[in-house]
Short mmCIF file of C-alpha atoms and ligand atoms in Angstrom, two decimals:
data_model
loop_
_atom_site.label_atom_id
_atom_site.label_comp_id
_atom_site.label_asym_id
_atom_site.label_seq_id
_atom_site.Cartn_x
_atom_site.Cartn_y
_atom_site.Cartn_z
CA MET A 7 -33.16 7.24 16.62
CA MET A 8 -29.65 8.67 16.35
CA LYS A 9 -28.16 9.73 19.62
CA HIS A 10 -25.29 12.13 20.01
CA LEU A 11 -22.66 10.36 22.02
CA SER A 12 -20.24 12.58 23.78
CA ILE A 13 -17.77 11.85 26.55
CA VAL A 14 -18.16 15.31 28.08
CA PRO A 15 -21.72 16.54 28.67
CA MET A 16 -22.51 19.72 26.71
CA THR A 17 -23.08 21.74 29.89
CA LEU A 18 -19.49 21.01 30.95
CA MET A 19 -18.02 21.71 27.51
CA ARG A 20 -18.03 25.49 27.74
CA PRO A 21 -16.47 25.86 31.21
CA LEU A 22 -13.97 23.16 30.30
CA VAL A 23 -12.91 24.98 27.14
CA THR A 24 -12.76 28.29 29.08
CA TRP A 25 -10.60 26.62 31.72
CA LEU A 26 -8.31 25.10 29.11
CA VAL A 27 -7.85 28.40 27.25
CA ALA A 28 -7.32 30.31 30.52
CA SER A 29 -4.86 27.65 31.71
CA VAL A 30 -2.84 27.79 28.49
CA LEU A 31 -2.73 31.60 28.72
CA ALA A 32 -1.83 31.56 32.41
CA VAL A 33 0.90 28.94 31.89
CA ALA A 34 2.29 30.96 28.96
CA LEU A 35 2.23 34.10 31.12
CA LEU A 36 3.92 32.27 33.97
CA ALA A 37 6.60 30.95 31.59
CA ALA A 38 7.15 34.49 30.22
CA PHE A 39 7.35 35.84 33.76
CA GLN A 40 9.81 33.13 34.83
CA TYR A 41 11.91 33.77 31.71
CA ARG A 42 11.98 37.48 32.47
CA ALA A 43 12.92 36.74 36.07
CA GLY A 44 15.76 34.54 34.73
CA LEU A 45 16.90 37.36 32.44
CA SER A 46 16.91 39.95 35.18
CA GLU A 47 18.77 37.58 37.52
CA LEU A 48 21.33 37.14 34.76
CA SER A 49 21.75 40.86 34.21
CA ASN A 50 22.03 41.48 37.99
CA TRP A 51 24.63 38.79 38.26
CA ALA A 52 26.52 40.22 35.25
CA ARG A 53 26.50 43.71 36.81
CA GLN A 54 27.83 42.42 40.14
CA THR A 55 30.48 40.32 38.40
CA ASP A 56 31.60 43.31 36.32
CA THR A 57 32.05 45.39 39.51
CA LEU A 58 33.90 42.55 41.23
CA LEU A 59 36.20 41.94 38.27
CA ALA A 60 36.87 45.67 37.82
CA GLU A 61 37.94 45.85 41.50
CA LYS A 62 40.29 42.89 41.08
CA LEU A 63 41.83 44.27 37.91
CA ALA A 64 42.31 47.62 39.68
CA GLN A 65 44.23 45.74 42.41
CA HIS A 66 46.58 44.39 39.71
CA ASP A 67 47.21 47.96 38.54
CA ALA A 68 47.92 49.07 42.11
CA HIS A 69 50.36 46.18 42.70
CA MET A 70 52.11 46.96 39.43
CA THR A 71 52.51 50.61 40.39
CA ALA A 72 53.89 49.71 43.86
CA LEU A 73 56.23 47.02 42.47
CA ALA A 74 57.43 49.33 39.66
CA ALA A 75 58.33 51.99 42.23
CA VAL A 76 60.34 49.47 44.30
CA ILE A 77 62.02 48.01 41.20
CA ARG A 78 63.03 51.47 40.06
CA MET A 79 64.81 52.02 43.40
CA ALA A 80 66.67 48.71 43.09
CA PRO A 81 68.97 48.96 40.10
CA ASP A 82 70.67 45.59 40.82
CA GLU A 83 68.81 42.34 40.57
CA PRO A 84 67.79 40.12 42.23
CA SER A 85 66.67 42.65 44.85
CA ALA A 86 65.61 41.75 48.38
CA SER A 87 63.12 44.65 48.61
CA VAL A 88 61.37 43.61 45.41
CA GLN A 89 61.30 40.03 46.68
CA GLY A 90 59.74 41.13 49.98
CA LEU A 91 56.94 43.04 48.34
CA ALA A 92 56.36 40.37 45.67
CA GLU A 93 56.19 37.66 48.32
CA SER A 94 53.49 39.43 50.28
CA VAL A 95 51.51 40.22 47.10
CA ILE A 96 51.53 36.56 46.04
CA THR A 97 50.63 35.41 49.56
CA PHE A 98 47.61 37.68 49.81
CA TYR A 99 46.55 37.44 46.17
CA PRO A 100 47.07 33.83 45.13
CA ARG A 101 45.61 34.45 41.64
CA ILE A 102 48.87 36.40 40.95
CA THR A 103 51.02 33.35 40.35
CA ASP A 104 54.20 34.90 39.17
CA ILE A 105 56.00 38.27 39.44
CA ALA A 106 59.05 38.84 37.27
CA THR A 107 61.31 41.56 35.90
CA LEU A 108 62.71 41.43 32.36
CA ARG A 109 65.83 43.34 31.56
CA ILE A 110 66.62 43.84 27.84
CA ASP A 111 70.18 43.28 26.82
CA GLY A 112 70.51 43.47 23.04
CA ASP A 113 68.27 40.78 21.57
CA VAL A 114 67.89 39.00 24.87
CA ALA A 115 65.59 39.63 27.81
CA HIS A 116 66.90 38.32 31.15
CA VAL A 117 64.03 37.11 33.30
CA THR A 118 64.20 37.32 37.11
CA THR A 119 61.34 35.74 39.04
CA TYR A 120 60.23 37.09 42.45
CA GLY A 121 57.80 36.09 45.09
CA LYS A 122 58.56 32.36 45.45
CA SER A 123 59.34 31.23 48.98
CA THR A 124 62.67 29.93 47.66
CA GLY A 125 63.67 33.52 46.82
CA PRO A 126 64.28 35.36 43.53
CA ALA A 127 65.68 33.29 40.72
CA PHE A 128 66.99 33.81 37.21
CA GLU A 129 64.98 32.06 34.61
CA GLU A 130 65.92 31.23 31.09
CA ASN A 131 66.37 34.26 28.86
CA ARG A 132 63.67 35.36 26.41
CA VAL A 133 63.92 36.85 22.97
CA ALA A 134 63.54 40.59 23.50
CA SER A 135 61.52 41.12 20.31
CA GLU A 136 58.73 38.94 21.74
CA LEU A 137 58.01 41.48 24.46
CA PRO A 138 55.27 44.02 23.85
CA ARG A 139 56.31 47.35 22.45
CA LEU A 140 55.78 49.97 25.14
CA GLY A 141 56.71 53.61 24.41
CA LYS A 142 57.31 55.29 27.73
CA PRO A 143 57.74 54.20 31.38
CA GLY A 144 54.43 53.49 33.05
CA ASP A 145 52.84 52.05 29.85
CA THR A 146 51.24 48.61 30.22
CA ALA A 147 50.19 45.77 27.90
CA THR A 148 48.27 42.56 28.57
CA ARG A 149 48.89 39.24 26.81
CA PRO A 150 47.48 35.76 27.15
CA THR A 151 50.10 33.16 28.00
CA ALA A 152 50.59 29.92 26.19
CA GLY A 153 49.20 27.92 29.13
CA GLN A 154 45.49 27.86 29.83
CA TYR A 155 43.90 30.10 32.46
CA THR A 156 46.69 32.66 32.70
CA TYR A 157 47.60 36.00 31.21
CA ASP A 158 50.52 38.40 31.68
CA ILE A 159 50.50 42.13 32.37
CA TYR A 160 53.65 43.93 31.28
CA LYS A 161 54.65 47.36 32.57
CA LEU A 162 57.62 49.37 31.33
CA VAL A 163 59.38 50.39 34.57
CA GLU A 164 62.20 52.33 32.88
CA ALA A 165 64.00 52.10 29.54
CA GLY A 166 64.89 48.43 28.94
CA ARG A 167 63.24 47.15 32.17
CA PHE A 168 59.85 45.48 32.36
CA LEU A 169 57.72 44.25 35.22
CA ARG A 170 55.50 41.23 34.49
CA LEU A 171 52.56 39.96 36.56
CA ARG A 172 51.15 36.57 35.63
CA ILE A 173 47.49 36.21 36.59
CA ASN A 174 45.51 33.02 36.97
CA ALA A 175 42.25 34.10 35.28
CA ALA A 176 40.27 31.31 36.96
CA GLY A 177 41.06 32.98 40.30
CA LEU A 178 39.26 36.11 39.20
CA LEU A 179 35.89 34.44 39.76
CA ASP A 180 34.81 32.65 42.87
CA PHE A 181 33.38 29.54 41.20
CA ASP A 182 31.68 28.31 44.35
CA ARG A 183 29.40 31.30 44.08
CA VAL A 184 28.68 30.99 40.35
CA PRO A 185 25.22 29.40 39.97
CA PRO A 186 25.44 25.95 38.34
CA GLU A 187 23.13 26.87 35.44
CA TYR A 188 25.60 29.55 34.24
CA SER A 189 28.09 28.84 31.44
CA ILE A 190 31.03 31.25 31.39
CA ASP A 191 33.68 32.21 28.81
CA LEU A 192 36.40 34.62 29.86
CA SER A 193 38.58 35.81 27.01
CA LEU A 194 41.36 38.25 26.30
CA GLY A 195 41.22 39.41 22.69
CA ASP A 196 40.81 36.22 20.61
CA ALA A 197 42.25 33.97 23.29
CA VAL A 198 39.84 32.16 25.54
CA LEU A 199 41.27 32.19 29.06
CA PHE A 200 38.83 29.66 30.39
CA THR A 201 35.42 28.14 29.74
CA ARG A 202 32.97 26.62 32.12
CA THR A 203 29.90 24.87 30.71
CA ALA A 204 26.78 24.25 32.78
CA ASP A 205 25.92 20.57 32.92
CA ASP A 206 22.12 20.76 32.48
CA THR A 207 20.29 20.76 29.14
CA PRO A 208 18.02 23.80 29.25
CA ILE A 209 15.06 24.38 26.93
CA LEU A 210 15.73 28.12 26.83
CA SER A 211 18.81 30.20 27.41
CA ALA A 212 19.79 33.85 27.64
CA THR A 213 23.22 35.25 26.99
CA THR A 214 24.91 38.46 27.99
CA SER A 215 28.48 39.57 27.38
CA PHE A 216 30.49 42.59 28.39
CA SER A 217 34.03 43.93 28.53
CA VAL A 218 35.28 44.42 32.05
CA SER A 219 35.73 48.10 32.85
CA ASN A 220 39.53 48.26 32.84
CA PRO A 221 41.18 49.55 29.65
CA GLY A 222 44.60 48.15 30.57
CA GLN A 223 43.32 44.56 30.91
CA PRO A 224 40.66 44.21 28.18
CA LEU A 225 38.99 41.05 29.48
CA HIS A 226 35.72 40.00 27.95
CA LEU A 227 33.15 37.92 29.80
CA ARG A 228 30.33 36.00 28.16
CA ILE A 229 27.68 34.46 30.41
CA ARG A 230 24.94 32.12 29.26
CA ARG A 231 22.14 31.25 31.65
CA GLY A 232 20.21 28.10 30.87
CA ILE A 233 16.56 27.96 31.89
CA SER A 234 15.26 24.44 32.43
CA LEU A 235 11.65 23.34 31.93
CA GLY A 236 11.27 22.86 35.68
CA GLU A 237 12.40 26.44 36.29
CA LEU A 238 10.20 27.84 33.51
CA LEU A 239 7.11 25.95 34.69
CA PRO A 240 7.57 25.03 38.34
CA TRP A 241 4.95 22.49 39.46
CA ARG A 242 4.56 24.07 42.87
CA LEU A 243 3.18 27.17 41.03
CA ILE A 244 1.45 25.44 38.11
CA LEU A 245 -0.66 23.12 40.24
CA PRO A 246 -2.24 25.79 42.49
CA LEU A 247 -2.59 28.05 39.44
CA LEU A 248 -4.60 25.44 37.51
CA ILE A 249 -6.71 24.59 40.56
CA GLY A 250 -7.29 28.30 41.27
CA LEU A 251 -8.31 28.90 37.66
CA ALA A 252 -10.72 25.96 37.77
CA ALA A 253 -12.29 27.46 40.90
CA VAL A 254 -12.59 30.90 39.25
CA VAL A 255 -14.11 29.41 36.07
CA TRP A 256 -16.53 27.37 38.18
CA LEU A 257 -17.58 30.45 40.18
CA LEU A 258 -17.99 32.50 37.00
CA GLU A 259 -20.08 29.73 35.45
CA GLN A 260 -22.29 29.61 38.56
CA TYR A 261 -22.70 33.36 38.46
CA ARG A 262 -23.45 33.29 34.72
CA ASN A 263 -26.03 30.53 35.16
CA ALA A 264 -27.65 32.33 38.06
CA SER A 265 -27.89 35.64 36.21
CA ARG A 266 -29.12 33.90 33.03
CA GLU A 267 -31.81 32.17 35.07
CA ARG A 268 -32.71 35.49 36.74
CA ARG A 269 -32.95 37.23 33.35
CA ARG A 270 -35.07 34.37 32.03
CA GLN A 271 -37.41 34.65 35.01
CA GLU A 272 -37.62 38.41 34.58
CA ARG A 273 -38.35 38.05 30.86
CA ARG A 274 -40.95 35.40 31.59
CA ALA A 275 -42.59 37.55 34.25
CA ALA A 276 -42.60 40.55 31.89
CA LEU A 277 -44.04 38.40 29.10
CA LEU A 278 -46.73 36.97 31.33
CA GLU A 279 -47.60 40.45 32.52
CA GLN A 280 -47.76 41.67 28.93
CA GLU A 281 -49.85 38.70 27.91
CA ALA A 282 -52.28 39.21 30.75
CA GLN A 283 -52.64 42.85 29.78
CA LEU A 284 -53.15 41.95 26.11
CA ALA A 285 -55.68 39.26 26.91
CA HIS A 286 -57.56 41.68 29.10
CA ALA A 287 -57.48 44.38 26.42
CA GLY A 288 -58.67 41.79 23.89
CA ARG A 289 -61.62 40.89 26.05
CA VAL A 290 -62.58 44.50 26.74
CA ASN A 291 -62.37 45.13 23.00
CA ALA A 292 -64.53 42.08 22.30
CA LEU A 293 -67.03 43.20 24.87
CA GLY A 294 -67.86 46.19 22.70
CA GLU A 295 -68.58 43.87 19.82
CA MET A 296 -70.66 41.60 22.03
CA ALA A 297 -72.74 44.38 23.56
CA SER A 298 -75.73 43.62 21.34
CA GLY A 299 -75.43 39.91 22.19
CA ILE A 300 -75.47 40.69 25.89
CA ALA A 301 -78.52 42.91 25.47
CA HIS A 302 -80.20 40.14 23.51
CA GLU A 303 -79.39 37.47 26.10
CA LEU A 304 -80.56 39.64 28.96
CA ALA A 305 -83.73 40.64 27.13
CA GLN A 306 -85.07 37.10 27.39
CA PRO A 307 -84.99 36.63 31.19
CA VAL A 308 -85.99 40.26 31.75
CA ALA A 309 -89.05 39.86 29.44
CA ALA A 310 -89.85 36.54 31.14
CA MET A 311 -89.66 38.16 34.56
CA LEU A 312 -91.93 40.96 33.39
CA SER A 313 -94.60 38.59 32.14
CA GLN A 314 -94.28 36.32 35.22
CA SER A 315 -94.62 39.36 37.53
CA GLN A 316 -97.76 40.44 35.66
CA ALA A 317 -99.15 36.91 36.02
CA ALA A 318 -98.34 36.98 39.75
CA ARG A 319 -100.22 40.19 40.16
CA ARG A 320 -103.29 38.76 38.46
CA ALA A 321 -103.07 35.61 40.57
CA LEU A 322 -103.10 37.81 43.69
CA THR A 323 -106.34 39.54 42.66
CA ILE A 324 -108.10 36.26 41.94
CA ASN A 325 -106.58 34.78 45.08
CA ARG A 326 -104.83 31.89 43.26
CA HIS A 327 -101.90 31.04 45.45
CA ASP A 328 -100.78 28.15 43.30
CA ILE A 329 -100.35 30.39 40.20
CA LEU A 330 -98.67 33.06 42.36
CA GLU A 331 -96.17 30.50 43.63
CA GLN A 332 -95.40 29.26 40.11
CA ALA A 333 -94.90 32.84 38.87
CA LEU A 334 -92.56 33.70 41.75
CA ASP A 335 -90.55 30.46 41.17
CA ALA A 336 -90.25 31.35 37.49
CA ASN A 337 -89.10 34.87 38.44
CA ILE A 338 -86.43 33.45 40.74
CA ARG A 339 -85.22 31.15 37.91
CA GLU A 340 -85.08 33.98 35.37
CA ALA A 341 -83.36 36.34 37.79
CA LYS A 342 -80.73 33.62 38.40
CA ARG A 343 -80.29 33.17 34.65
CA ALA A 344 -79.81 36.90 34.17
CA GLY A 345 -77.35 36.87 37.09
CA ASP A 346 -75.46 33.96 35.44
CA ILE A 347 -75.24 35.84 32.14
CA LEU A 348 -73.90 38.94 33.86
CA GLY A 349 -71.51 36.86 35.97
CA ARG A 350 -70.13 35.19 32.83
CA MET A 351 -69.63 38.57 31.16
CA ARG A 352 -67.89 39.97 34.22
CA ALA A 353 -65.60 36.93 34.45
CA TYR A 354 -64.84 37.26 30.74
CA ILE A 355 -63.79 40.89 30.87
CA SER A 356 -62.08 40.79 34.27
CA GLY A 357 -58.30 40.28 34.38
CA ALA A 358 -58.79 37.08 36.36
CA GLU A 359 -55.78 34.72 36.35
CA ALA A 360 -55.81 31.61 34.14
CA ARG A 361 -57.33 28.67 36.00
CA ILE A 362 -57.13 25.27 34.33
CA GLU A 363 -60.12 23.08 35.18
CA LYS A 364 -61.68 19.94 33.77
CA VAL A 365 -64.90 20.72 31.93
CA PRO A 366 -67.05 18.86 29.42
CA LEU A 367 -66.07 20.12 25.95
CA ALA A 368 -69.69 20.55 24.82
CA GLU A 369 -70.39 22.83 27.80
CA ALA A 370 -67.30 24.98 27.18
CA LEU A 371 -68.18 25.34 23.48
CA ALA A 372 -71.83 26.15 24.20
CA GLY A 373 -70.73 28.96 26.55
CA ALA A 374 -68.33 30.30 23.90
CA LEU A 375 -70.88 30.14 21.11
CA ARG A 376 -73.52 31.94 23.15
CA LEU A 377 -71.13 34.92 23.13
CA VAL A 378 -71.09 35.12 19.32
CA GLU A 379 -74.40 33.72 18.15
CA THR A 380 -76.28 36.99 18.17
CA ASP A 381 -73.53 38.86 16.39
CA LEU A 382 -73.35 36.20 13.65
CA ALA A 383 -77.12 36.17 13.27
CA GLN A 384 -77.13 39.93 12.84
CA ARG A 385 -74.48 39.66 10.11
CA GLY A 386 -76.45 36.92 8.38
CA ILE A 387 -73.71 34.32 8.83
CA ALA A 388 -74.75 30.73 9.26
CA LEU A 389 -73.05 28.81 12.08
CA GLU A 390 -73.01 25.03 11.69
CA THR A 391 -71.77 23.07 14.64
CA THR A 392 -70.94 19.37 14.70
CA ILE A 393 -70.04 18.30 18.19
CA SER A 394 -69.29 14.63 18.80
CA ASP A 395 -71.76 12.80 21.03
CA ARG A 396 -68.98 11.07 22.91
CA PRO A 397 -68.65 12.74 26.30
CA CYS A 398 -65.35 14.48 26.23
CA ILE A 399 -63.55 16.24 29.09
CA VAL A 400 -60.94 18.91 28.41
CA ALA A 401 -58.52 20.59 30.86
CA ILE A 402 -58.79 24.27 29.98
CA ASP A 403 -59.03 27.75 31.34
CA ILE A 404 -62.61 28.36 30.32
CA ILE A 405 -62.31 32.15 29.93
CA SER A 406 -59.21 31.85 27.72
CA PHE A 407 -60.83 29.07 25.70
CA GLN A 408 -63.92 31.17 25.08
CA GLN A 409 -61.68 34.07 24.10
CA VAL A 410 -59.89 31.92 21.50
CA ILE A 411 -63.15 30.58 20.01
CA HIS A 412 -64.48 34.12 19.97
CA ASN A 413 -61.33 35.42 18.18
CA LEU A 414 -61.42 32.69 15.53
CA ILE A 415 -65.14 33.11 14.85
CA ARG A 416 -64.84 36.88 14.73
CA ASN A 417 -61.91 36.61 12.22
CA ALA A 418 -64.00 34.20 10.11
CA ALA A 419 -66.95 36.61 10.26
CA ASP A 420 -64.65 39.47 9.15
CA ALA A 421 -63.39 37.37 6.22
CA LEU A 422 -66.95 36.58 5.20
CA ALA A 423 -68.04 40.21 4.92
CA GLY A 424 -69.73 40.70 1.55
CA ARG A 425 -69.53 37.00 0.59
CA ALA A 426 -72.50 35.11 -0.75
CA GLU A 427 -73.96 32.48 1.60
CA PRO A 428 -71.48 33.10 4.36
CA ARG A 429 -71.00 30.08 6.58
CA ILE A 430 -68.84 29.04 9.52
CA ARG A 431 -68.45 25.39 10.42
CA LEU A 432 -67.36 24.41 13.90
CA ALA A 433 -66.58 20.75 14.49
CA ALA A 434 -65.31 19.07 17.64
CA ARG A 435 -64.37 15.43 17.97
CA PRO A 436 -62.09 13.25 20.09
CA GLU A 437 -58.93 12.15 18.32
CA GLY A 438 -56.18 9.99 19.72
CA TYR A 439 -55.65 11.01 23.31
CA GLY A 440 -57.16 14.45 22.90
CA THR A 441 -59.71 16.62 21.23
CA VAL A 442 -59.67 18.39 17.86
CA ILE A 443 -61.76 21.47 17.23
CA THR A 444 -61.87 23.00 13.73
CA ILE A 445 -63.34 26.33 12.75
CA ALA A 446 -63.63 26.69 8.98
CA ASP A 447 -65.28 29.38 6.87
CA ASN A 448 -66.11 29.69 3.21
CA GLY A 449 -64.39 33.01 2.83
CA PRO A 450 -61.42 33.87 0.54
CA GLY A 451 -58.94 31.95 2.77
CA ILE A 452 -55.66 33.26 4.13
CA GLU A 453 -53.37 34.89 1.58
CA PRO A 454 -50.59 32.34 0.86
CA ALA A 455 -47.89 34.93 1.56
CA ALA A 456 -49.51 35.72 4.88
CA LEU A 457 -49.94 32.09 5.98
CA ASP A 458 -46.50 31.94 7.62
CA ARG A 459 -46.92 35.25 9.36
CA ILE A 460 -50.42 35.39 10.80
CA PHE A 461 -49.20 34.15 14.20
CA GLU A 462 -46.64 36.97 14.43
CA PRO A 463 -47.70 39.74 16.77
CA PHE A 464 -48.96 42.88 14.97
CA PHE A 465 -49.30 41.17 11.61
CA SER A 466 -52.63 42.18 10.10
CA THR A 467 -54.06 42.59 6.62
CA LYS A 468 -57.04 44.53 7.95
CA ARG A 469 -57.19 48.30 7.73
CA ASP A 470 -57.91 48.73 11.43
CA GLY A 471 -56.54 45.34 12.56
CA MET A 472 -54.26 45.07 15.60
CA GLY A 473 -52.71 41.77 14.56
CA LEU A 474 -52.86 40.44 18.12
CA GLY A 475 -55.85 38.06 17.99
CA LEU A 476 -54.05 35.03 16.54
CA PRO A 477 -50.71 35.26 18.39
CA LEU A 478 -52.63 35.70 21.61
CA SER A 479 -54.94 32.79 20.83
CA ALA A 480 -51.99 30.53 20.00
CA ARG A 481 -50.30 31.49 23.26
CA LEU A 482 -53.46 30.86 25.31
CA ILE A 483 -53.91 27.42 23.73
CA GLU A 484 -50.21 26.62 24.34
CA LYS A 485 -50.73 27.40 28.00
CA MET A 486 -53.36 24.66 28.03
CA ASP A 487 -50.72 22.32 26.48
CA GLY A 488 -52.50 22.48 23.13
CA THR A 489 -51.70 23.75 19.63
CA LEU A 490 -53.35 26.10 17.16
CA GLU A 491 -52.72 25.74 13.41
CA ALA A 492 -54.02 27.44 10.29
CA ARG A 493 -54.43 26.21 6.74
CA ASN A 494 -56.57 26.91 3.72
CA ASP A 495 -59.28 24.45 2.87
CA GLY A 496 -61.65 26.27 0.54
CA GLY A 497 -61.75 29.15 2.99
CA ALA A 498 -59.59 29.42 6.08
CA CYS A 499 -59.52 26.54 8.52
CA PHE A 500 -58.12 26.78 12.06
CA THR A 501 -57.43 23.64 14.10
CA ILE A 502 -57.17 23.54 17.87
CA ARG A 503 -55.71 20.40 19.43
CA LEU A 504 -56.16 19.89 23.16
CA PRO A 505 -54.84 17.02 25.24
CA SER A 506 -57.39 14.87 27.00
CA GLY A 507 -58.55 16.18 30.36
CA GLY A 508 -59.17 12.62 31.55
CA ASP A 509 -62.30 11.99 33.56
CA ALA A 510 -64.35 14.83 34.98
P1 ADP B 618 -56.43 41.09 13.16
O1 ADP B 618 -57.73 40.37 13.17
O2 ADP B 618 -56.36 42.28 14.05
O3 ADP B 618 -55.91 41.37 11.77
P2 ADP B 618 -55.36 38.52 13.87
O4 ADP B 618 -54.09 38.14 14.53
O5 ADP B 618 -56.60 38.01 14.51
O6 ADP B 618 -55.36 40.10 13.80
O7 ADP B 618 -55.32 38.06 12.37
C1 ADP B 618 -54.17 38.28 11.59
C2 ADP B 618 -54.45 38.13 10.13
O8 ADP B 618 -54.74 36.77 9.81
C3 ADP B 618 -55.63 38.88 9.64
O9 ADP B 618 -55.30 40.24 9.39
C4 ADP B 618 -55.96 38.14 8.36
O10 ADP B 618 -55.13 38.55 7.29
C5 ADP B 618 -55.60 36.71 8.67
N1 ADP B 618 -56.80 35.91 9.01
C6 ADP B 618 -57.17 35.51 10.24
N2 ADP B 618 -58.32 34.76 10.16
C7 ADP B 618 -58.65 34.69 8.86
C8 ADP B 618 -59.71 34.06 8.13
N3 ADP B 618 -60.67 33.33 8.75
N4 ADP B 618 -59.71 34.18 6.79
C9 ADP B 618 -58.76 34.88 6.16
N5 ADP B 618 -57.72 35.51 6.79
C10 ADP B 618 -57.66 35.41 8.12
#
């Protein structure tokens, strides 16, 4: 025989798949959440950096304004007052590396540098046309310098006189406080002032860029935040998440199993209740049909008792004690017989619970046939029984068994109505480890189209049929671990198979 080999037992398959699907979803959700958290951290950081940078750029403006005022009051250069102020600015703001004035003289700009501890100094002259064009005093312009990291801010102090602040752009950001997973580009126009690249290799990244809020120094910052796999799916969260999900799936599965079992029990109880009611109704219904049989069976002992009582009376007058004793004994016997008949009827119609017991098959069949014999005789139907001589014990609920035999014989009798030489054959014989009982009639047989459906509840081809006899009979036989089948063999033929009841 082929066997299905599977590594995972089927009962585990469903919760396992549920757990896997839930885990994938939860991990995806966690990754999305972590990514979002990364994004919002980035945008928070960008906002704070913008504020910080804007403050620093505003300080440059303030220094320029103060220096311009001092320069304006010092027509001759180098000036000690400008040097004093410039020195303190450079001391307190080391990112301002260089403060200079540029005086235009024809095509030449004379550069004087302030702020160094060595004092103001003339530098080499510059070509005046290289300076930014500024219209009126107070105007400013910002330019990247040739060297990396620095840019210059020019301010027109008065006609032909410029102030220049050289800023180390790298000093604008406190790199110790920039998280290592951030890459940064700070640029001025097209010129990149500096770049810092994060050293990890992220699987995802998010980028934000903004212009610092200072129109005079149009710096542009671009920040890229890398998100590594470890950050996206941290094990310290994943592990408890997967274990928690497994616990939830397990609990759900337990709950599902318990409620399925409860529903099954409820359905079973309802079905059993329904069956018991149906069986009872079936028996009460059958009782009506058997009424004449009962009357007939009771008539015999009652008539016997009558004649025995009359005999007893005569025996009393002739003083024959021996005859009197015989007559009274016979009366007792007949009264017991009548009592047995009534007891059997009462048991048959009562809703008594099924009780499986070991009985000789011949005895069980004889009891069942007694219930139908009279009815069949009245309808003129011949009943032929062939019961094997071999003593055979069956484990049955006798009342249910009699009900099934009664149903099958009554159906056969119905099918035989109006047929010539109507006949029902009942045969019982041991077979294999059990017993086979067949009930066959010489009626028209079961309609082929109906053959598959006769065991369905409420299926009937009779005008006033309930369609419950056969499904009920099949169910009763199943309860005794047996089977009931139907086929056509001339007329209809029903086969009951019962397992052996062993020894009595
Ligand atoms: P009912 O007797 O109320 O119709 P059953 O469940 O006992 O309900 O029978 C269902 C149907 O099976 C009958 O209506 C009939 O068509 C068919 N049937 C049962 N026994 C026989 C039989 N011996 N011969 C022909 N048809 C039968």
